[in-house]
Coordinates of C-alpha atoms and ligand atoms in Angstrom, one line a residue:
X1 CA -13.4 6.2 -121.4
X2 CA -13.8 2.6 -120.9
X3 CA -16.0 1.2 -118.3
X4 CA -16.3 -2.3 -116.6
X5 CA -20.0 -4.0 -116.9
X6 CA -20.3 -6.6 -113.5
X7 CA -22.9 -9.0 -112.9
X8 CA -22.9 -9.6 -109.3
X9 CA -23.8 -12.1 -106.9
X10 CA -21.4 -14.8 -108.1
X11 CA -18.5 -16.4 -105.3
X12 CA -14.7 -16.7 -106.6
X13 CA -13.2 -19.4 -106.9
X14 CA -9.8 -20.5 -108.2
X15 CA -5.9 -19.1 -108.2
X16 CA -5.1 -15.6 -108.8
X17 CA -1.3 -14.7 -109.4
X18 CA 0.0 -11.3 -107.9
X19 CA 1.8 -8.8 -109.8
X20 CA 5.1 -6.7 -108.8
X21 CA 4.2 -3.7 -106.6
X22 CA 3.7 -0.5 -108.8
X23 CA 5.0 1.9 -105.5
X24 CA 8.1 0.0 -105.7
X25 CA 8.8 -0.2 -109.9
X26 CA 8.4 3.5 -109.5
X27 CA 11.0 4.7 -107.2
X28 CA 13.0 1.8 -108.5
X29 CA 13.0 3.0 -112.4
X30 CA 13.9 6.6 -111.0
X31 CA 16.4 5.0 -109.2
X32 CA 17.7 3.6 -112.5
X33 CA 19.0 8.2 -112.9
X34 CA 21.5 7.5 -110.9
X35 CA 24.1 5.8 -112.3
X36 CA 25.1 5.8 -116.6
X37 CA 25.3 2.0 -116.6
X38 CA 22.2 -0.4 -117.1
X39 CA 19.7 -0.9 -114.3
X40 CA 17.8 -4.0 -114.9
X41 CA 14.0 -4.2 -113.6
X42 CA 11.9 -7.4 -113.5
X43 CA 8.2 -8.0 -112.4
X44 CA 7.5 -5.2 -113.2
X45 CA 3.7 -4.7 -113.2
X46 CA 2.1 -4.1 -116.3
X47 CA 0.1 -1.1 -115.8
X48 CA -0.2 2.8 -117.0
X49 CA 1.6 4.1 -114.1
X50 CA 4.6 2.5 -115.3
X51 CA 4.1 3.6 -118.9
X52 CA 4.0 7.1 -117.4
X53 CA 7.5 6.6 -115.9
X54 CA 8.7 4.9 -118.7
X55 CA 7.6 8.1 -120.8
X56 CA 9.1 10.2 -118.3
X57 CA 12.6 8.4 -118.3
X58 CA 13.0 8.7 -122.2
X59 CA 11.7 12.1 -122.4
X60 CA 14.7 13.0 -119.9
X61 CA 16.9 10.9 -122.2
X62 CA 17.4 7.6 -120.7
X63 CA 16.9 4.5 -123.5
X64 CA 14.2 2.2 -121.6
X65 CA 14.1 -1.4 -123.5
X66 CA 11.3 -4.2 -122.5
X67 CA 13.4 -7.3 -123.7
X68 CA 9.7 -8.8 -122.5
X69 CA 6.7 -7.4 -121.4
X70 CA 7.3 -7.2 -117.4
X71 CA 11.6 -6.5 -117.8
X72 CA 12.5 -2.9 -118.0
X73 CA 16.1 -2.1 -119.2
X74 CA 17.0 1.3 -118.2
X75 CA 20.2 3.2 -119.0
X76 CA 20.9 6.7 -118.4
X77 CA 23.7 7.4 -119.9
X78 CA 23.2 10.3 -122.3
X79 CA 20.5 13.1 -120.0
X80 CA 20.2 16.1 -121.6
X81 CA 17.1 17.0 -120.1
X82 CA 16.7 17.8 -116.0
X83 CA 12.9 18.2 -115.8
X84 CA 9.7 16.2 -115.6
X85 CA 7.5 18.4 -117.0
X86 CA 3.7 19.2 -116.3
X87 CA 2.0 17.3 -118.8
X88 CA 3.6 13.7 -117.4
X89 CA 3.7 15.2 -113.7
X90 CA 0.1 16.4 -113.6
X91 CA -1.0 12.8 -114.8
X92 CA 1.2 10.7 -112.4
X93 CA 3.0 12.7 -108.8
X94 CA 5.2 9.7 -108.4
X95 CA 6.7 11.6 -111.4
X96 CA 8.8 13.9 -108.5
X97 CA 11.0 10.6 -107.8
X98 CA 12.9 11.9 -110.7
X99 CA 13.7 14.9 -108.3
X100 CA 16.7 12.9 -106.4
X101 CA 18.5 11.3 -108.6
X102 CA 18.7 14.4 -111.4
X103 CA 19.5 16.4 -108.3
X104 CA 22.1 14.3 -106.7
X105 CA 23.9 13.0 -109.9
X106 CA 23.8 16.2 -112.7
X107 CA 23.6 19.1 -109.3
X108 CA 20.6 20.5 -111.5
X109 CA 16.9 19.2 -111.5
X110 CA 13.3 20.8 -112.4
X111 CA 10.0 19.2 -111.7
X112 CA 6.6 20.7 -112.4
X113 CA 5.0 21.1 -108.5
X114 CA 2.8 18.1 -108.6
X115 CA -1.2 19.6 -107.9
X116 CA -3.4 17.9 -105.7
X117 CA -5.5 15.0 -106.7
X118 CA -8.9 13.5 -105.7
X119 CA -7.7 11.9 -102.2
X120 CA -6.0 15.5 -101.3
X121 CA -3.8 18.2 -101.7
X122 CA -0.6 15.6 -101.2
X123 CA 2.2 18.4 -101.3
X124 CA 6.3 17.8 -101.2
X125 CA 7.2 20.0 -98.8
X126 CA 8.7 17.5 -97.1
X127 CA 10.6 16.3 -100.2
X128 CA 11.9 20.2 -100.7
X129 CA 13.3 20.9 -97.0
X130 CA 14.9 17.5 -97.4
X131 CA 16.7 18.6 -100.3
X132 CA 17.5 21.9 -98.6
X133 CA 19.3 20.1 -95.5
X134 CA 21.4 18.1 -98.1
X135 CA 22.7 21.6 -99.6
X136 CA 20.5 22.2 -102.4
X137 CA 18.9 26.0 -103.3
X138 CA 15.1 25.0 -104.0
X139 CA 13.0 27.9 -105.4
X140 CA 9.4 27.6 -107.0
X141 CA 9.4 29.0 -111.2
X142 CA 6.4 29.3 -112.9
X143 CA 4.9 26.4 -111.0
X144 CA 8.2 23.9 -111.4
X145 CA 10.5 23.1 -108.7
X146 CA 13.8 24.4 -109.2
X147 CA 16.3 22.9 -107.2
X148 CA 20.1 23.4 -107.4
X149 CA 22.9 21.2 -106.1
X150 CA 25.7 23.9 -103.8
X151 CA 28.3 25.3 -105.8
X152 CA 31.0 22.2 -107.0
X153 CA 27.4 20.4 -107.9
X154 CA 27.8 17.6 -105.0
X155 CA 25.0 17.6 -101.7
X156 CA 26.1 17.2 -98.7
X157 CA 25.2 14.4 -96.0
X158 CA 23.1 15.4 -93.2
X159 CA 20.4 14.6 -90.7
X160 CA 17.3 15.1 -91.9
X161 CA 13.9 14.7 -89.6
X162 CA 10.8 14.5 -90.7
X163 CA 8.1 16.1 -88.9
X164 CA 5.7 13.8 -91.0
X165 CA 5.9 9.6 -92.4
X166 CA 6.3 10.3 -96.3
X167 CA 6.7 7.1 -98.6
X168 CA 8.1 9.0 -101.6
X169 CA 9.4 11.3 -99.5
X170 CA 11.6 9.3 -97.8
X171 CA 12.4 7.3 -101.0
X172 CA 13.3 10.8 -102.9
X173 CA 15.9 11.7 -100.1
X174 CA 17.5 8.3 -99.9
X175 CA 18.2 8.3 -103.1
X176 CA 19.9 11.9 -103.0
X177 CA 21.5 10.7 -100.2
X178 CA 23.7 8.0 -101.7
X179 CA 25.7 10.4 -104.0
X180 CA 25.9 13.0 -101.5
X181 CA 29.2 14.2 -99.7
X182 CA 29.5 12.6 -96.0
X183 CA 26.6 10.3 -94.7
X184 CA 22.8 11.0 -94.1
X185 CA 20.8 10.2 -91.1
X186 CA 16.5 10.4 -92.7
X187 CA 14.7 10.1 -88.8
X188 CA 11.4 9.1 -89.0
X189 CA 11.3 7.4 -92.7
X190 CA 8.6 5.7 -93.7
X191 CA 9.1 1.8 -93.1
X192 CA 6.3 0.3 -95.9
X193 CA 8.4 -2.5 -97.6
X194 CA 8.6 -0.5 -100.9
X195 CA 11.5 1.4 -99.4
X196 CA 13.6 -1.6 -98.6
X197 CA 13.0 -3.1 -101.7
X198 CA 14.2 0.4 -103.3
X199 CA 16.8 0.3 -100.6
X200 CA 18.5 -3.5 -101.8
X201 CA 18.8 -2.3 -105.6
X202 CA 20.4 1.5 -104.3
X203 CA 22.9 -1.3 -102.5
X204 CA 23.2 -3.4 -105.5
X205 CA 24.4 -0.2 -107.5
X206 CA 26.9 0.2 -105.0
X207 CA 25.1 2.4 -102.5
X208 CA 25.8 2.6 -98.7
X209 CA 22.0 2.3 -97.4
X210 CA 21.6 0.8 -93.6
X211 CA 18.5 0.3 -92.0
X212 CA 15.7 0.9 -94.8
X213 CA 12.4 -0.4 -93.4
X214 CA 13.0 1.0 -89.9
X215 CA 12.3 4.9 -89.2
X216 CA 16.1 5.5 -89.1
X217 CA 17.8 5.0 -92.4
X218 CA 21.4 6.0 -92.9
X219 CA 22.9 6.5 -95.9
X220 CA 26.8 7.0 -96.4
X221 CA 27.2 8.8 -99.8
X222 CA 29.5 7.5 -102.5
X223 CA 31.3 9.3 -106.0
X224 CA 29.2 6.9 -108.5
X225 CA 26.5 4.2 -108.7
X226 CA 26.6 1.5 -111.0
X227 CA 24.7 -0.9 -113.1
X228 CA 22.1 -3.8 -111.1
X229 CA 19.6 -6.4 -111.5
X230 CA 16.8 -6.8 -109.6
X231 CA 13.0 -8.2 -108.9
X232 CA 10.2 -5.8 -108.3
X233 CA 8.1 -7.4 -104.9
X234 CA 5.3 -8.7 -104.9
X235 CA 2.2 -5.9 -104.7
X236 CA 0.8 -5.9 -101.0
X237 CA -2.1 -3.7 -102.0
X238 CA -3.1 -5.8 -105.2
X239 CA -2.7 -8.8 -102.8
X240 CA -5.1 -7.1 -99.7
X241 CA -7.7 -6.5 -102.8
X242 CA -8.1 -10.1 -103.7
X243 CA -8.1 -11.5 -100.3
X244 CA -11.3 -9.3 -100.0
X245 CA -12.8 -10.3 -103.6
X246 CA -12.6 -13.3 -101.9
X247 CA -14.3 -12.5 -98.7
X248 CA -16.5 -10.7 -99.8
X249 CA -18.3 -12.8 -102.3
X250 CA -18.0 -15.5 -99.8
X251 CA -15.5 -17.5 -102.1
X252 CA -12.4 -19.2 -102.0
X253 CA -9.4 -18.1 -103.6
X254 CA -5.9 -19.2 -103.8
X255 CA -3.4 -16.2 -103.8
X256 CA -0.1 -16.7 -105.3
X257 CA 3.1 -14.5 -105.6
X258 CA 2.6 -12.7 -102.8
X259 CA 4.6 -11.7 -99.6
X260 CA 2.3 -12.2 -96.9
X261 CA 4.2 -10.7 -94.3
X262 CA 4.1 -7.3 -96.0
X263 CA 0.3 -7.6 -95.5
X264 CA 0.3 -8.1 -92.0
X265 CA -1.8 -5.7 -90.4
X266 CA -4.5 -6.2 -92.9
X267 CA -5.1 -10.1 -92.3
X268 CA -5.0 -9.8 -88.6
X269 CA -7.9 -7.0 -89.0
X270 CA -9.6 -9.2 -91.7
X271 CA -9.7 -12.8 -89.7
X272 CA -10.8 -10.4 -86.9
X273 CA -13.9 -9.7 -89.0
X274 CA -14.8 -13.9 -89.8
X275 CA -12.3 -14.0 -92.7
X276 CA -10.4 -17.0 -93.2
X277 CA -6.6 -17.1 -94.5
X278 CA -4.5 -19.2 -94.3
X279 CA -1.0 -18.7 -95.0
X280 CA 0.4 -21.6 -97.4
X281 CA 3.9 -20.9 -97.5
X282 CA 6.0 -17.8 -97.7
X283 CA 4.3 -16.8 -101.7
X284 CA 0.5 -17.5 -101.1
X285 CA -2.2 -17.4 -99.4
X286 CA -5.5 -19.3 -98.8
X287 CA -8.8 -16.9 -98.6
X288 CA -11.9 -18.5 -97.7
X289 CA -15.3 -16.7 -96.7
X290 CA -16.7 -16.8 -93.3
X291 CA -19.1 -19.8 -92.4
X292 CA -20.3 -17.5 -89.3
X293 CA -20.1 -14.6 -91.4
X294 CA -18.5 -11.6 -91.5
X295 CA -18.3 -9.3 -88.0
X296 CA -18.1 -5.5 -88.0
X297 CA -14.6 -4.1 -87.1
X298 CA -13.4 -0.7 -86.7
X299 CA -10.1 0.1 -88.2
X300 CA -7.5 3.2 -88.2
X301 CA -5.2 3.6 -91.7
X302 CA -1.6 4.2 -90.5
X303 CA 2.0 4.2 -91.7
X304 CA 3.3 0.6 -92.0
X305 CA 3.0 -1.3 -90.3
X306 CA -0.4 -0.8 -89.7
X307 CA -3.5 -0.3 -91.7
X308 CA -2.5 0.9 -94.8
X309 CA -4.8 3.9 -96.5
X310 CA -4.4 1.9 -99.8
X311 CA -6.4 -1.0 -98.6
X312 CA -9.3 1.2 -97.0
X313 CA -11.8 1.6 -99.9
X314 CA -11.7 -1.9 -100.3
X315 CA -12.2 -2.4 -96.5
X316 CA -15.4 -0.4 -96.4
X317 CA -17.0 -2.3 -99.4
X318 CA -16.3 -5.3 -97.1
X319 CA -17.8 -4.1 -93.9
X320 CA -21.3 -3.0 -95.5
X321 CA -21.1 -6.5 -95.8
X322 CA -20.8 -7.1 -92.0
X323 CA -23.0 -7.4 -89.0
X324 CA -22.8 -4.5 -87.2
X325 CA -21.3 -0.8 -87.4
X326 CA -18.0 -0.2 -88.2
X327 CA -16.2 3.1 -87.9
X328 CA -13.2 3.5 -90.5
X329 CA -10.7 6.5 -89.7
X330 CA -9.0 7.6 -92.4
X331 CA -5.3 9.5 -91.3
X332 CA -3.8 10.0 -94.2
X333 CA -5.4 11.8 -96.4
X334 CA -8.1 14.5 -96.4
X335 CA -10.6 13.5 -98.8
X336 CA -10.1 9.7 -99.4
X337 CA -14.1 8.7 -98.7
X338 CA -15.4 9.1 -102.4
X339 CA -16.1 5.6 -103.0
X340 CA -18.5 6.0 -100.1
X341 CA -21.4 8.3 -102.1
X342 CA -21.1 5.3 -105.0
X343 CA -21.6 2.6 -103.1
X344 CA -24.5 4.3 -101.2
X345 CA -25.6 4.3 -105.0
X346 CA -25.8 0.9 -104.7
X347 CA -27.9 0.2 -100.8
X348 CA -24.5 1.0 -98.8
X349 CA -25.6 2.9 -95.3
X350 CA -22.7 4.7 -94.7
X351 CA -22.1 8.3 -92.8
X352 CA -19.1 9.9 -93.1
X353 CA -18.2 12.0 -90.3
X354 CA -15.0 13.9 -90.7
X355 CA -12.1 11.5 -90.8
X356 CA -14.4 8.8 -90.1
X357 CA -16.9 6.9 -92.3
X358 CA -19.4 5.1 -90.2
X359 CA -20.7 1.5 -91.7
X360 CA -24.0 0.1 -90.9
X361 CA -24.4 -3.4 -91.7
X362 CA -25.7 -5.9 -93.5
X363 CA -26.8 -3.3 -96.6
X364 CA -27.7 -5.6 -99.1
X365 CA -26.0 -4.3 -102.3
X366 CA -27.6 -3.7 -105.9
X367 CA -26.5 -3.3 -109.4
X368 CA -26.1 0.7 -110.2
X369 CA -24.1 3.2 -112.6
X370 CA -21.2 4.4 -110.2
X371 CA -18.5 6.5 -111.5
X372 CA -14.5 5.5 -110.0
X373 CA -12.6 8.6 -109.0
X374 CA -9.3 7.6 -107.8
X375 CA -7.2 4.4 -107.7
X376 CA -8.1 2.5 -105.0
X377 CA -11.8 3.9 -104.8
X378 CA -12.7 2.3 -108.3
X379 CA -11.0 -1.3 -107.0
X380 CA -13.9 -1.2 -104.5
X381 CA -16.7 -0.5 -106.6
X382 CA -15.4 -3.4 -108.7
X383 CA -15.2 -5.4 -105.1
X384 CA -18.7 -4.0 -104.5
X385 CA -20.6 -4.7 -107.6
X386 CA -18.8 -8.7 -107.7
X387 CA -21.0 -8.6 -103.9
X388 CA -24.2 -6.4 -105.9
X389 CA -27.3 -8.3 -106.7
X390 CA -27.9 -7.5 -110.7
X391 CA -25.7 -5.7 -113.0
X392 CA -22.7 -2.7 -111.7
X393 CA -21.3 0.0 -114.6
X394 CA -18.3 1.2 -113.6
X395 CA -16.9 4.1 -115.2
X396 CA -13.9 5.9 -115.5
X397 CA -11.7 2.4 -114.9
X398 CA -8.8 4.0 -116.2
X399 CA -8.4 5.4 -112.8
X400 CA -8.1 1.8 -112.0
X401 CA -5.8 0.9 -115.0
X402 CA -3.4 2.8 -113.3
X403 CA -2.4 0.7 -110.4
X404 CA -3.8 -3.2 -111.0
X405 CA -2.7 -5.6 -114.0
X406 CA -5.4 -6.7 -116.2
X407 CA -7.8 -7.2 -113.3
X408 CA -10.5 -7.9 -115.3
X409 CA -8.8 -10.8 -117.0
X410 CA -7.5 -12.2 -113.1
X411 CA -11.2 -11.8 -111.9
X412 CA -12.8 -13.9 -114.9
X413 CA -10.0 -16.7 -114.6
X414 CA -11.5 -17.3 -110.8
X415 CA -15.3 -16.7 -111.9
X416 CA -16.1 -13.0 -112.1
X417 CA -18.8 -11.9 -114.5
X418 CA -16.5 -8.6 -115.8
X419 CA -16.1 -7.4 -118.9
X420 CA -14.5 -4.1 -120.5
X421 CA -16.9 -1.6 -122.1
X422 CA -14.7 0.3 -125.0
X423 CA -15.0 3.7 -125.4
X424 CA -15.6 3.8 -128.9
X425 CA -13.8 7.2 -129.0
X426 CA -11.0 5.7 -126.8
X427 CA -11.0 3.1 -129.6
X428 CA -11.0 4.8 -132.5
X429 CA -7.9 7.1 -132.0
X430 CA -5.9 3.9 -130.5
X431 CA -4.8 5.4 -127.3
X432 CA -3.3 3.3 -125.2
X433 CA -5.9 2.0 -123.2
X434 CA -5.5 0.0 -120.2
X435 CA -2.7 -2.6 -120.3
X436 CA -3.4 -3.4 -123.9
X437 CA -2.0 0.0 -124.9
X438 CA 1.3 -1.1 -123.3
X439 CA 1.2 -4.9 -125.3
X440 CA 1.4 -2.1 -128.5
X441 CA 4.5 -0.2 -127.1
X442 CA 6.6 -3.2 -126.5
X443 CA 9.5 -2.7 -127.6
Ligands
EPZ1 C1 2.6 6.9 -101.4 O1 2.2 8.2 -101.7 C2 1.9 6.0 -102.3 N1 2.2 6.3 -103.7 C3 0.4 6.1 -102.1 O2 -0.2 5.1 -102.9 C4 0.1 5.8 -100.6 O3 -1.3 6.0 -100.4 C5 0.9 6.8 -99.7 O4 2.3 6.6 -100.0 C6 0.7 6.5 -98.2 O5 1.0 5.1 -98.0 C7 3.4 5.8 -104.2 O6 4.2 5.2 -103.5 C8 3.7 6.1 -105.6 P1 3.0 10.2 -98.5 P2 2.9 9.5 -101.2 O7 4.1 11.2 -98.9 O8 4.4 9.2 -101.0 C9 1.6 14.2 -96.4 C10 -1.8 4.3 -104.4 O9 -3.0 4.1 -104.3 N2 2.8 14.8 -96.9 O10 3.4 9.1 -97.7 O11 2.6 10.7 -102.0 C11 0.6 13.8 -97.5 O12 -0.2 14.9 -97.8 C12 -1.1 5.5 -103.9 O13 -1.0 3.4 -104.9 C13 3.1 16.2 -96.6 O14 2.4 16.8 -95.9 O15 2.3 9.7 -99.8 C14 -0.2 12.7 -96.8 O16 -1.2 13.3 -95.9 C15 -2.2 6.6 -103.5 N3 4.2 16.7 -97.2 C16 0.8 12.1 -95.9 O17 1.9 13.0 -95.7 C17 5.1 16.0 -98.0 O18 6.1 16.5 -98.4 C18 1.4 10.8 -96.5 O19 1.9 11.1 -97.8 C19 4.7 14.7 -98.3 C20 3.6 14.1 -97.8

């Protein structure tokens, strides 16, 4: 497994260009089950997640063609497979999006019943009563979902609340929706800006979706979807990560491609705590560190548009950074604090309490072996060994493969002493490794 060897201590500086948002390619390429006729995908970010999808389309029988590295080409037109099976779904949960469109376009659809993972149990219960109030029988085989359109193979429209904000839930039941028979009311949808990104290219294919960023959505169901092109936004969460690299080696970067507005929340909290931005224009941002330094803020993850849970792992690095105690709630999910034991590896004095983690500040940081466990829990031991004093192993970065674009090659273009440790092993039986593997696989 490769690792990433950081010398610390060393302020960013320079232009750093955002990719496309992996938590909208993914719905987006599901989306792409829908219809027979071409879908066509750009910025697409070039990461594993989306080689996972990729993977997952073809094995179900789409063709998926990358005229160039971030265009994807999708064209379902010959299924003969109505499952995403374990192997794919145990690596990547976002692998139940394909649960939708099989269901509302083919009547039929089985998806292996995605595990937990490290942040927490993450069921799709929400996903499966969904399905239920559009029509469909949903029963539980051997550990897959088996879900069955009612007789004549077409759901039927209906209002659907949710007792609970689910992102992929909500996007999993608007796309059902827009085949279904009648229209669909989804009360209490999730409102991150991934949905009405998903939301314009449903519309594009012909789709009837109103009011797709709010918490009611309504959906008016059509016979047939058709072909699209569209643009993958710009990744809130990889943005929110370099506005702290920035602030937190007391740097000054330049952050282009982005959509600041989707990152709201997170740069009112962050120039609450001494950090600098200033918003250029509509696609960047200017992040400079914090002549007064940087002051200790408590902060609550919540559904959009509020704190999101992605950007809390990097939010902690930055507060053992601050003067002061911070208390960080986490709301989300259960077990999403397990960046917090490796960065007490590294002089972080942080008690987690329940929910919250409780930040004591200024901890100098040092250089340590620490081991990334989940997605956005290795991007903060990367944020905290750029802060470290001395030299920061990080292993396990395929964890953070998964979700950010050659990161290491982004952080050395603005001044970041990074580089990638090869597994020899990883090496020797040329696995696709990081975002190199996918450079192999273009088509
Ligand atoms: C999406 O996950 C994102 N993933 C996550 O990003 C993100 O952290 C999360 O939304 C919250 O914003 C993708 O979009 C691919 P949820 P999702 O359904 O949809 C509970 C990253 O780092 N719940 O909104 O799986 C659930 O347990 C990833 O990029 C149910 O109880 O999250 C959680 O406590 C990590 N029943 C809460 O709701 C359900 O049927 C929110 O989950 C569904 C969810």
């Amino acid at each position: 497994m490769d690792k990433f060897h950081i010398k610390g201590g060393r302020p960013l500086e320079g232009r750093v260009q955002i990719s496309g948002a992996k938590n909208s390619a993914l719905p987006c390429m599901a989306a792409a089950l829908l219809t027979p006729e071409t879908v066509i995908l750009h910025n697409i970010p070039y990461v594993r997640d989306i080689i996972t999808q990729r993977r997952l389309l073809e094995d179900i029988g789409a063709t998926v063609l990358m005229p160039e590295l971030r265009t994807h080409k999708i064209t379902a037109s010959h299924i003969e497979l109505f499952e995403a099976p374990y192997e794919l779904v145990k690596t990547m949960r976002a692998s139940v999006l394909a649960l939708g469109p099989l269901l509302a376009r083919f009547g039929k659809a089985r998806v292996s019943l995605p595990g937990g993972c490290a942040i927490g149990t993450r069921p799709i219960d929400l996903h499966l009563a969904g399905f239920q109030h559009l029509g469909a029988t949903v029963r539980l085989e051997s550990g897959d979902v088996v879900a069955r359109a009612p007789r004549g193979g077409r759901l039927r429209g209906a209002e659907i609340k949710f007792d609970k904000v689910t992102v992929t839930g909500t996007e999993n039941l608007m796309m059902a929706a827009t085949l279904a028979k009648g229209t669909t009311v989804l009360r209490g949808a999730a409102c991150e800006p991934e949905i009405a990104d998903l939301a314009e290219l449903l519309n594009s294919m012909g789709a009837r979706v109103r009011g797709a960023g709010t918490p009611t959505i309504t959906i008016e169901g059509v016979e047939a979807l058709g072909g699209a092109e569209h643009t993958i936004i710009p990744d809130r969460i990889e943005t929110g990560t370099f506005i702290v690299a920035a602030a937190i080696t007391r740097g000054d970067l330049e952050i282009k491609g982005c959509h600041p507005e989707h990152s709201g929340a997170l740069i009112a909290k962050l120039r609450e705590v001494g950090v600098e931005i200033v918003e250029v224009n509509q696609s960047t941002v200017h992040v400079s560190c914090c002549p007064n330094g940087l002051r200790s803020r408590d902060v609550v993850t919540e559904p959009y548009p509020n704190f999101p849970t992605d950007m809390q792992a990097q939010y902690m690095a930055l507060m053992t950074q601050a003067e002061g105690r911070s208390v960080i709630s986490e709301t989300i999910f259960e077990n999403r604090f397990m960046h917090a034991s490796e960065m007490q590896r590294m002089g972080a004095r942080i008690q987690i309490e329940g929910h919250n983690a409780i930040v004591e500040g200024i901890s100098p940081l040092t250089g340590a072996r620490v081991q990334a466990s989940d997605l956005r829990a290795s991007a903060s031991l990367v944020l905290a060994g750029l802060a470290a004093q001395g030299e920061t192993i990080i292993d396990r970065v395929y964890h953070i493969d998964r979700g950010y674009e050659k990161i290491e090659d982004k952080l050395k273009q603005v001044g970041a002493r990074i580089e990638r440790l090869r597994d020899s092993v990883t090496a020797s039986l040329q696995m696709p490794r990081g975002v190199e593997g996918m450079a192999a696989e273009v088509a």
